[in-house]
Coordinates of C-alpha atoms (C1' of nucleotides) in Angstrom, one line a residue:
Chain A
X1 CA 108.6 129.5 135.2
X2 CA 108.8 132.3 137.9
X3 CA 112.7 132.1 138.0
X4 CA 115.1 130.4 136.3
X5 CA 116.6 127.9 138.5
X6 CA 119.0 126.1 136.5
X7 CA 119.3 125.5 132.8
X8 CA 120.6 121.6 133.4
X9 CA 118.7 118.5 133.3
X10 CA 118.8 116.1 135.9
X11 CA 120.4 113.0 134.7
X12 CA 117.5 110.9 136.0
X13 CA 116.2 107.5 134.8
X14 CA 112.3 107.2 134.9
X15 CA 110.8 105.5 137.8
X16 CA 111.2 101.6 137.4
X17 CA 113.7 101.8 134.9
X18 CA 117.2 101.4 135.0
X19 CA 120.3 101.4 133.1
X20 CA 122.7 98.4 132.6
X21 CA 126.2 99.1 133.3
X22 CA 128.7 97.2 131.0
X23 CA 129.8 94.3 133.6
X24 CA 126.3 93.5 134.0
X25 CA 125.5 93.8 130.3
X26 CA 128.3 91.8 129.5
X27 CA 127.2 89.2 131.6
X28 CA 123.6 89.3 130.5
X29 CA 124.5 88.8 126.8
X30 CA 126.8 85.7 127.7
X31 CA 123.9 84.3 129.7
X32 CA 121.3 85.0 126.8
X33 CA 124.0 83.3 124.3
X34 CA 124.1 80.3 126.2
X35 CA 120.3 80.2 126.6
X36 CA 120.0 80.5 122.9
X37 CA 122.3 77.7 122.2
X38 CA 120.5 75.5 124.4
X39 CA 117.1 76.0 122.8
X40 CA 118.3 76.1 119.3
X41 CA 119.8 72.6 119.7
X42 CA 116.2 71.5 120.4
X43 CA 114.8 73.2 117.3
X44 CA 113.5 76.5 118.6
X45 CA 113.3 79.3 116.0
X46 CA 114.2 82.9 116.8
X47 CA 111.3 85.4 116.4
X48 CA 111.2 89.0 117.0
X49 CA 107.9 90.9 117.1
X50 CA 106.9 94.5 117.5
X51 CA 107.5 96.2 120.9
X52 CA 104.3 98.4 120.4
X53 CA 100.8 96.8 119.5
X54 CA 97.6 97.9 119.0
X55 CA 96.0 98.4 122.4
X56 CA 93.3 95.9 121.5
X57 CA 95.8 93.2 120.5
X58 CA 97.1 93.5 124.0
X59 CA 93.8 93.5 126.0
X60 CA 91.2 91.9 123.8
X61 CA 88.2 91.0 125.7
X62 CA 90.0 91.9 128.9
X63 CA 89.7 95.7 128.1
X64 CA 89.0 96.8 131.4
X65 CA 89.9 99.9 133.4
X66 CA 92.2 98.0 135.6
X67 CA 94.1 96.2 132.9
X68 CA 94.6 99.5 131.1
X69 CA 96.3 100.9 133.9
X70 CA 98.9 98.6 133.9
X71 CA 100.1 99.3 130.3
X72 CA 102.0 101.8 128.8
X73 CA 99.5 103.0 126.4
X74 CA 99.2 106.3 124.8
X75 CA 97.5 107.4 121.4
X76 CA 99.9 107.7 118.8
X77 CA 100.4 108.9 115.3
X78 CA 97.1 108.8 113.2
X79 CA 95.2 108.5 116.5
X80 CA 96.0 104.9 116.9
X81 CA 95.4 103.7 120.4
X82 CA 98.8 101.7 121.0
X83 CA 100.8 100.4 123.9
X84 CA 104.2 98.7 124.5
X85 CA 103.9 95.2 124.9
X86 CA 103.4 93.6 128.5
X87 CA 104.6 90.0 127.7
X88 CA 105.7 88.3 124.7
X89 CA 102.9 85.5 124.5
X90 CA 100.2 87.8 123.0
X91 CA 102.5 88.9 120.3
X92 CA 103.1 85.3 119.3
X93 CA 99.3 84.4 119.5
X94 CA 98.9 87.7 117.1
X95 CA 101.6 86.3 114.8
X96 CA 100.4 83.0 114.7
X97 CA 96.9 84.2 113.8
X98 CA 98.1 86.7 111.3
X99 CA 100.0 83.8 109.5
X100 CA 97.9 81.2 108.6
X101 CA 100.7 79.4 106.3
X102 CA 103.1 78.9 109.4
X103 CA 104.0 75.2 109.7
X104 CA 102.5 74.0 113.0
X105 CA 103.5 73.2 115.4
X106 CA 105.5 76.3 115.5
X107 CA 108.2 76.3 118.2
X108 CA 109.9 79.7 118.9
X109 CA 112.1 81.3 121.1
X110 CA 112.0 85.2 121.7
X111 CA 113.7 87.4 124.1
X112 CA 113.1 91.0 124.6
X113 CA 111.9 93.8 127.0
X114 CA 108.4 94.2 128.2
X115 CA 106.9 97.1 130.1
X116 CA 104.4 97.3 132.9
X117 CA 103.1 100.0 134.9
X118 CA 103.7 98.3 138.1
X119 CA 105.0 99.4 141.3
X120 CA 108.6 98.9 141.4
X121 CA 109.9 96.6 143.9
X122 CA 113.4 94.5 144.8
X123 CA 114.3 93.1 141.5
X124 CA 111.0 94.3 139.9
X125 CA 111.0 97.1 137.3
X126 CA 108.6 98.7 134.8
X127 CA 110.8 97.6 131.9
X128 CA 112.4 94.1 132.1
X129 CA 113.3 91.2 129.8
X130 CA 111.7 88.0 129.1
X131 CA 113.2 84.9 127.5
X132 CA 110.2 82.9 126.2
X133 CA 109.9 79.3 124.5
X134 CA 106.7 77.9 123.4
X135 CA 105.4 75.6 121.1
X136 CA 102.2 76.5 119.4
X137 CA 99.9 74.6 117.4
X138 CA 99.3 71.2 119.1
X139 CA 97.8 69.9 122.1
X140 CA 100.0 66.8 122.1
X141 CA 101.4 66.3 125.7
X142 CA 104.6 65.6 124.1
X143 CA 105.0 69.4 123.6
X144 CA 104.6 69.8 127.1
X145 CA 107.5 67.2 127.7
X146 CA 109.9 69.2 125.3
X147 CA 109.1 72.3 127.0
X148 CA 110.4 70.7 130.3
X149 CA 113.4 69.1 128.5
X150 CA 114.1 72.6 127.2
X151 CA 114.1 74.0 130.6
X152 CA 116.6 71.3 131.8
X153 CA 118.7 72.0 128.5
X154 CA 118.8 75.7 129.7
X155 CA 119.7 75.2 133.3
X156 CA 122.4 72.8 132.3
X157 CA 123.9 75.0 129.5
X158 CA 124.2 77.8 132.1
X159 CA 126.2 75.7 134.4
X160 CA 123.6 75.5 136.9
X161 CA 123.3 71.9 138.7
X162 CA 121.3 72.4 141.7
X163 CA 117.8 72.8 140.6
X164 CA 114.5 71.4 140.0
X165 CA 111.8 71.7 137.2
X166 CA 108.5 70.9 139.1
X167 CA 105.4 70.3 137.0
X168 CA 101.9 69.6 137.7
X169 CA 98.6 70.2 135.8
X170 CA 95.8 72.6 136.2
X171 CA 93.4 70.0 135.5
X172 CA 93.9 68.1 138.7
X173 CA 93.1 71.2 140.7
X174 CA 90.3 71.9 138.5
X175 CA 88.7 68.8 139.3
X176 CA 89.3 69.3 143.1
X177 CA 87.4 72.5 142.7
X178 CA 84.6 70.9 141.2
X179 CA 84.7 68.0 143.7
X180 CA 84.8 70.3 146.5
X181 CA 81.5 72.2 145.0
X182 CA 83.0 75.6 144.4
X183 CA 81.5 77.8 142.2
X184 CA 83.5 77.6 138.7
X185 CA 83.8 81.6 138.8
X186 CA 85.8 81.1 141.7
X187 CA 88.4 78.7 140.1
X188 CA 90.8 81.5 139.1
X189 CA 90.7 83.1 142.6
X190 CA 91.4 79.6 144.2
X191 CA 94.4 79.1 141.9
X192 CA 95.9 82.7 142.6
X193 CA 95.6 81.9 146.1
X194 CA 97.1 78.5 146.3
X195 CA 100.0 79.6 144.1
X196 CA 101.1 81.6 147.1
X197 CA 101.7 78.2 149.2
X198 CA 105.5 78.3 148.9
X199 CA 105.9 82.0 149.3
X200 CA 103.3 82.8 152.0
X201 CA 102.8 79.4 153.8
X202 CA 99.8 77.1 154.3
X203 CA 98.1 79.3 157.1
X204 CA 98.2 82.3 154.8
X205 CA 96.7 80.5 152.0
X206 CA 93.9 78.9 154.1
X207 CA 93.1 82.2 155.7
X208 CA 92.8 83.8 152.1
X209 CA 90.7 81.1 150.8
X210 CA 88.2 82.0 153.6
X211 CA 87.8 85.6 155.2
X212 CA 91.2 86.9 154.4
X213 CA 94.1 87.9 156.4
X214 CA 96.3 90.5 157.6
X215 CA 99.8 90.9 156.3
X216 CA 102.9 91.6 158.0
X217 CA 102.5 95.4 157.6
X218 CA 99.1 95.6 159.0
X219 CA 97.4 95.5 155.5
X220 CA 94.3 93.6 155.1
X221 CA 94.1 91.3 152.3
X222 CA 90.5 90.1 151.1
X223 CA 89.6 86.6 151.0
X224 CA 88.0 84.4 148.3
X225 CA 85.0 83.4 150.8
X226 CA 84.8 79.6 150.3
X227 CA 83.2 77.7 153.0
X228 CA 85.0 75.9 155.8
X229 CA 84.4 72.7 154.2
X230 CA 85.5 73.7 150.9
X231 CA 88.5 75.0 152.3
X232 CA 88.9 71.4 154.3
X233 CA 88.8 69.8 151.1
X234 CA 91.9 71.7 149.5
X235 CA 93.8 71.4 152.6
X236 CA 93.1 67.8 152.5
X237 CA 94.6 67.5 149.1
X238 CA 97.4 69.9 149.5
X239 CA 98.4 68.0 152.9
X240 CA 98.1 64.6 151.2
X241 CA 100.0 65.4 147.8
X242 CA 103.0 67.3 149.7
X243 CA 104.0 64.3 151.9
X244 CA 106.6 61.8 150.8
X245 CA 105.3 59.0 148.5
X246 CA 104.0 59.2 145.0
X247 CA 101.6 62.0 144.8
X248 CA 99.9 60.7 141.7
X249 CA 98.6 57.7 143.4
X250 CA 97.5 59.9 146.4
X251 CA 95.7 62.2 144.0
X252 CA 94.2 59.3 142.0
X253 CA 92.7 57.8 145.4
X254 CA 91.3 61.2 146.1
X255 CA 90.0 62.6 142.7
X256 CA 89.6 59.2 140.8
X257 CA 86.1 59.8 140.2
X258 CA 86.4 63.2 138.8
X259 CA 87.1 63.0 135.0
X260 CA 89.2 66.3 134.7
X261 CA 91.4 65.2 137.5
X262 CA 91.9 62.1 135.7
X263 CA 92.9 63.4 132.7
X264 CA 95.4 65.7 134.3
X265 CA 97.2 62.7 136.1
X266 CA 97.4 61.0 132.9
X267 CA 99.0 63.8 131.2
X268 CA 101.6 64.0 134.0
X269 CA 102.0 60.4 133.7
X270 CA 102.5 60.5 129.8
X271 CA 105.1 63.7 130.4
X272 CA 107.0 61.6 133.0
X273 CA 107.4 58.6 130.6
X274 CA 108.7 60.9 127.8
X275 CA 111.0 62.6 129.9
X276 CA 112.3 59.2 130.9
X277 CA 112.7 58.2 127.2
X278 CA 114.4 61.2 126.5
X279 CA 116.9 60.4 129.3
X280 CA 116.2 63.3 131.4
X281 CA 118.2 62.8 134.7
X282 CA 115.2 61.9 137.1
X283 CA 116.7 64.2 139.8
X284 CA 116.2 67.5 137.8
X285 CA 112.6 67.2 137.3
X286 CA 109.6 66.6 139.9
X287 CA 105.9 66.2 139.7
X288 CA 104.8 68.6 142.4
X289 CA 100.7 68.8 142.7
X290 CA 100.8 71.7 144.7
X291 CA 102.2 73.9 141.8
X292 CA 99.2 75.7 140.2
X293 CA 100.6 79.1 138.9
X294 CA 98.7 82.2 139.5
X295 CA 97.6 83.3 136.1
X296 CA 94.1 82.7 134.8
X297 CA 94.8 81.5 131.2
X298 CA 96.7 78.3 131.9
X299 CA 94.8 75.2 131.2
X300 CA 96.9 71.9 131.3
X301 CA 100.3 71.4 132.3
X302 CA 102.2 74.1 134.5
X303 CA 105.8 74.2 135.2
X304 CA 107.9 76.0 137.6
X305 CA 111.6 75.8 138.8
X306 CA 113.5 76.1 142.1
X307 CA 117.2 76.9 142.5
X308 CA 117.9 74.9 145.3
X309 CA 120.8 76.8 146.4
X310 CA 118.7 80.1 146.3
X311 CA 115.1 78.9 147.0
X312 CA 114.4 82.7 148.0
X313 CA 114.7 83.8 144.3
X314 CA 111.5 81.9 143.7
X315 CA 110.8 80.6 140.2
X316 CA 113.2 81.8 137.6
X317 CA 111.6 80.0 134.7
X318 CA 108.1 79.0 134.8
X319 CA 104.9 78.6 132.4
X320 CA 102.3 76.2 131.3
X321 CA 99.8 75.2 128.7
X322 CA 97.3 77.6 127.3
X323 CA 94.8 76.4 125.2
X324 CA 92.6 79.5 124.3
X325 CA 95.0 82.3 123.8
X326 CA 95.1 82.4 119.8
X327 CA 91.5 81.9 119.7
X328 CA 91.3 85.8 120.3
X329 CA 92.5 86.5 117.0
X330 CA 90.9 83.7 114.7
X331 CA 87.9 81.6 115.2
X332 CA 89.5 78.4 115.9
X333 CA 91.4 77.4 118.8
X334 CA 95.2 77.0 118.5
X335 CA 96.7 75.3 121.6
X336 CA 100.1 76.2 123.0
X337 CA 102.5 75.6 125.8
X338 CA 105.8 77.3 126.7
X339 CA 107.5 78.8 129.5
X340 CA 109.4 82.2 130.3
X341 CA 112.6 83.0 131.9
X342 CA 112.9 86.2 134.3
X343 CA 116.2 87.2 132.5
X344 CA 117.5 89.4 135.2
X345 CA 116.3 87.3 138.1
X346 CA 118.2 84.4 136.6
X347 CA 121.1 86.6 136.1
X348 CA 121.2 87.6 139.5
X349 CA 121.0 84.1 140.5
X350 CA 123.8 83.2 138.2
X351 CA 126.1 85.8 139.7
X352 CA 125.2 84.9 143.4
X353 CA 125.9 81.2 142.4
X354 CA 129.1 82.4 140.8
X355 CA 128.5 80.3 137.9
X356 CA 128.9 83.7 135.9
X357 CA 131.5 86.3 136.7
X358 CA 131.3 90.1 136.3
X359 CA 133.8 91.1 133.8
X360 CA 134.6 95.1 133.7
X361 CA 135.7 95.2 130.1
X362 CA 135.9 93.4 127.2
X363 CA 139.6 94.9 125.9
X364 CA 142.3 92.6 127.0
X365 CA 145.0 94.9 126.0
X366 CA 145.4 98.8 126.1
X367 CA 147.9 100.1 123.6
X368 CA 149.5 103.3 125.0
X369 CA 150.6 106.1 123.0
X370 CA 153.9 107.1 124.5
X371 CA 155.3 109.0 121.5
X372 CA 153.0 110.6 119.1
X373 CA 155.2 110.7 116.5
X374 CA 155.3 106.7 116.2
X375 CA 151.3 106.6 116.1
X376 CA 151.6 104.5 113.0
X377 CA 153.7 102.2 114.8
X378 CA 151.0 101.9 117.7
X379 CA 148.2 101.3 115.2
X380 CA 150.2 98.6 113.4
X381 CA 150.6 96.8 116.7
X382 CA 146.9 97.2 117.5
X383 CA 146.1 95.7 114.2
X384 CA 148.4 92.6 114.9
X385 CA 146.6 92.1 118.3
X386 CA 143.0 92.4 116.9
X387 CA 144.1 90.0 114.1
X388 CA 145.3 87.3 116.4
X389 CA 141.9 87.4 118.0
X390 CA 142.9 89.5 121.4
X391 CA 140.5 92.1 122.1
X392 CA 142.3 95.4 122.0
X393 CA 142.1 99.1 122.1
X394 CA 144.5 102.1 121.6
X395 CA 144.2 105.1 123.9
X396 CA 142.2 107.5 122.2
X397 CA 142.1 110.2 124.8
X398 CA 143.4 113.8 124.7
X399 CA 146.1 113.4 127.1
X400 CA 149.5 112.4 126.2
X401 CA 150.7 111.5 129.5
X402 CA 151.2 107.7 130.5
X403 CA 150.1 108.2 133.8
X404 CA 146.7 108.8 132.5
X405 CA 146.8 106.1 130.1
X406 CA 147.5 103.2 132.6
X407 CA 145.1 104.9 134.9
X408 CA 142.7 104.6 132.4
X409 CA 143.4 101.0 131.7
X410 CA 143.1 100.2 135.5
X411 CA 139.8 102.2 136.0
X412 CA 138.1 100.2 133.0
X413 CA 139.3 96.8 134.1
X414 CA 142.0 96.3 131.0
X415 CA 144.3 93.5 132.2
X416 CA 147.2 94.1 130.1
X417 CA 149.0 97.4 129.1
X418 CA 151.6 97.6 126.0
X419 CA 154.0 100.2 126.7
X420 CA 156.7 100.9 123.8
X421 CA 159.0 104.2 124.1
X422 CA 161.8 105.0 122.4
X423 CA 163.8 102.3 124.6
X424 CA 161.9 99.7 123.3
X425 CA 161.8 100.8 119.6
X426 CA 165.5 101.0 119.5
X427 CA 166.0 97.5 121.1
X428 CA 163.1 96.0 119.0
X429 CA 161.3 95.5 122.1
X430 CA 157.9 95.7 124.1
X431 CA 157.0 96.3 127.5
X432 CA 153.8 94.6 128.7
X433 CA 152.3 95.3 132.1
X434 CA 150.0 93.1 133.9
X435 CA 147.7 95.4 136.0
X436 CA 146.1 92.3 138.0
X437 CA 149.4 91.1 139.1
X438 CA 150.3 94.7 140.0
X439 CA 147.2 94.9 142.1
X440 CA 148.4 91.8 144.0
X441 CA 152.2 93.2 144.2
X442 CA 150.6 96.6 145.7
X443 CA 149.8 94.7 148.9
X444 CA 153.4 93.6 149.6
X445 CA 154.9 96.9 149.2
X446 CA 154.8 100.7 149.5
X447 CA 157.9 101.4 147.9
X448 CA 157.1 103.0 144.5
X449 CA 159.9 102.4 142.3
X450 CA 159.8 98.6 143.5
X451 CA 156.3 98.4 142.8
X452 CA 156.3 100.0 139.3
X453 CA 159.0 98.0 137.6
X454 CA 158.7 94.8 139.5
X455 CA 159.4 91.6 137.6
X456 CA 156.1 90.0 138.4
X457 CA 154.1 92.9 137.0
X458 CA 155.9 93.7 133.8
X459 CA 158.2 92.2 131.2
X460 CA 160.2 93.8 128.4
X461 CA 160.6 91.4 125.6
X462 CA 161.3 90.9 122.0
X463 CA 158.5 92.7 119.7
X464 CA 158.1 89.4 117.8
X465 CA 157.2 87.4 121.0
X466 CA 154.6 89.8 122.0
X467 CA 151.6 87.7 120.5
X468 CA 152.8 84.5 121.9
X469 CA 153.3 86.0 125.4
X470 CA 149.8 87.7 125.5
X471 CA 148.0 84.2 124.2
X472 CA 149.9 82.3 127.1
X473 CA 148.8 84.9 129.6
X474 CA 145.4 85.2 128.5
X475 CA 145.0 81.5 128.3
Chain B
rG1 C1' 96.5 100.4 145.2
rC2 C1' 97.1 99.4 150.7
rU3 C1' 100.8 99.5 155.3
rG4 C1' 105.1 101.3 157.4
rG5 C1' 110.1 103.7 157.3
rG6 C1' 112.9 107.5 155.0
rG7 C1' 115.0 111.9 151.6
rU8 C1' 121.4 116.8 154.0
rA9 C1' 127.8 116.4 148.5
rG10 C1' 128.8 111.1 143.8
rU11 C1' 128.3 107.3 148.3
rU12 C1' 127.4 106.5 153.5
rC13 C1' 126.1 109.6 157.2
rA14 C1' 126.7 114.0 161.4
rG15 C1' 124.1 118.3 162.2
rU16 C1' 122.5 120.8 169.7
rU17 C1' 116.0 123.7 172.7
rG18 C1' 115.0 127.0 165.5
rG19 C1' 120.4 131.0 165.4
rU20 C1' 125.3 133.8 161.8
rU21 C1' 129.5 131.1 156.4
rA22 C1' 125.5 123.3 156.5
rG23 C1' 130.4 119.5 158.2
rA24 C1' 133.0 114.4 158.2
rA25 C1' 134.7 110.0 155.7
rC26 C1' 135.3 107.7 151.5
rG27 C1' 135.1 108.8 146.2
rC28 C1' 135.9 112.6 142.3
rC29 C1' 139.6 116.0 140.2
rU30 C1' 144.6 118.6 139.5
rG31 C1' 149.7 118.4 140.8
rG32 C1' 154.2 116.0 142.9
rU33 C1' 155.0 111.9 138.6
rU34 C1' 154.8 113.6 129.9
rG35 C1' 158.3 106.1 131.2
rU36 C1' 154.0 103.4 134.5
rG37 C1' 147.4 101.8 137.8
rG38 C1' 148.3 101.2 144.0
rA39 C1' 150.3 103.5 148.6
rC40 C1' 152.0 108.5 150.2
rC41 C1' 152.3 114.0 149.9
rA42 C1' 149.9 119.1 148.4
rG43 C1' 145.7 121.3 146.7
rG44 C1' 140.9 121.6 144.6
rA45 C1' 135.6 121.1 142.9
rG46 C1' 131.2 119.4 144.4
rG47 C1' 124.8 121.1 148.2
rU48 C1' 118.1 125.1 145.3
rC49 C1' 119.5 120.6 152.8
rG50 C1' 113.4 116.4 147.8
rG51 C1' 109.6 120.4 145.9
rC52 C1' 106.0 124.2 147.2
rA53 C1' 103.5 126.9 150.7
rG54 C1' 103.0 128.2 155.7
rU55 C1' 104.7 129.6 161.2
rU56 C1' 108.8 132.9 162.8
rC57 C1' 112.9 138.7 163.5
rG58 C1' 115.3 134.0 161.8
rA59 C1' 114.0 127.2 159.3
rG60 C1' 118.3 121.6 157.2
rU61 C1' 115.4 121.8 162.3
rC62 C1' 108.4 123.2 163.4
rU63 C1' 103.3 122.5 160.3
rG64 C1' 100.3 121.4 155.8
rC65 C1' 100.3 119.6 150.9
rC66 C1' 102.8 117.2 146.9
rC67 C1' 107.1 114.4 144.8
rC68 C1' 110.6 110.6 145.1
rC69 C1' 113.2 106.5 147.6
rC70 C1' 113.1 101.9 150.6
rA71 C1' 110.5 97.5 152.7
rG72 C1' 106.3 94.3 153.1
rU73 C1' 101.8 93.2 150.5
rA74 C1' 97.8 93.2 146.8
rC75 C1' 97.0 93.0 141.3
rC76 C1' 99.4 91.1 137.4
rA77 C1' 95.3 90.0 131.8

RNA sequence: GCUGGGGUAGUUCAGUUGGUUAGAACGCCUGGUUGUGGACCAGGAGGUCGGCAGUUCGAGUCUGCCCCCCAGUACCA
């Protein structure tokens, strides 16, 4: 370095990474707890897998430069080529393949961070959390119905009411692609483009299936290059099944001669019937044949969700059946089906819906240290509070001055402050100050003395009534 | 990756045709107030003007390259 500019390091997070401040993290963990309860009630088992995997595990036969660029990969100790996982499903497949004694079907849930070298966007980071539920080792369509039932249970468990779990089957669209005479190697592209229907609209999809289009910023997007008649076939299908009426019947009349499509239709009928037997509210699920999902590996039923009050959030919980994933590791096919929650997107939605409120602090009471000589007494009170199950802390800062201590409580959002000085000790009393009430009172008065000691914001009561009083106030 | 818009205190921003010591508001810190968070009063800290190079007597301001942020879009195994 030519000249020493500064010896201080910039407190910067990496591009695409972020910190979760306590209020957000508290809410996140509450939410995750609720999701866990919901899926454990349905028999899903927790699994945790390694964050780092062999590069070849993650990429397999898709080991191309393009994919490599999306991985946080590096050469680690012992010259091993490794990378951070970019999703949880591949690790599940590896785990299942590595444990031949595992009881199948295996229903597991897993939540954890995944990493992708993506361009960060709104609500989009290079490190983010997914919460997955999957059932591996069965091709029985009942498993797909269970996944949908779990999705419903999760939303209900989170206190979200106005939502819809939509499902369809890849097989129907696969049949349509065959029926329209579209080359097999374009099938994945067609799915990818049709998947944009909700977000970009029909015109954009049709343009992109053909010659391509130009987006709002003026950027050119390459098309799939289908012929006009092929596009017309797809358009006709999408139009007919998105109208009102029974879309399965419509699909049957259009594609009744295509075997794959008929299989898909029958799968959906079976799922519908299972859900009905499970007493799943009919308003909470819906067959929507325009749903295809963008990813290439889905082979059967696919699931998506929409929060009806926040459609702009997109699908916060989605997935589908994948029958070939595990075959990469073992010779035989092990089919699976599952769905994944974008944890932070769902959290943002919950906050937006006010189904979860942000808490600043976990402590409910701050025990101030008014007289350092009486510290043992303060610690005794602290112990009492904690024994009684009231989350509490004692002021551990250097300052002895009470102003600082109350200010601290205010700043970190602790609602009650316990003040016990010589007056209280002599009378066998404690003073409990309610900071939230104080905030309200501050709007009424600018008189300092009146505000500080107003009855509504603080009480001085007998020390043995302390717990009872606080329990009452904290509900 | 592509297209467009940006980068001046912690935050939001102002900064004249290039001109001396780069400002405001809010926030933060200290004190008034070691028995009380707000309000109020007094004081204070905080900036390599995103980076590097160039033009110029002189650059926050002009030029080039790079970096980063924001928005849209593509890819997402």
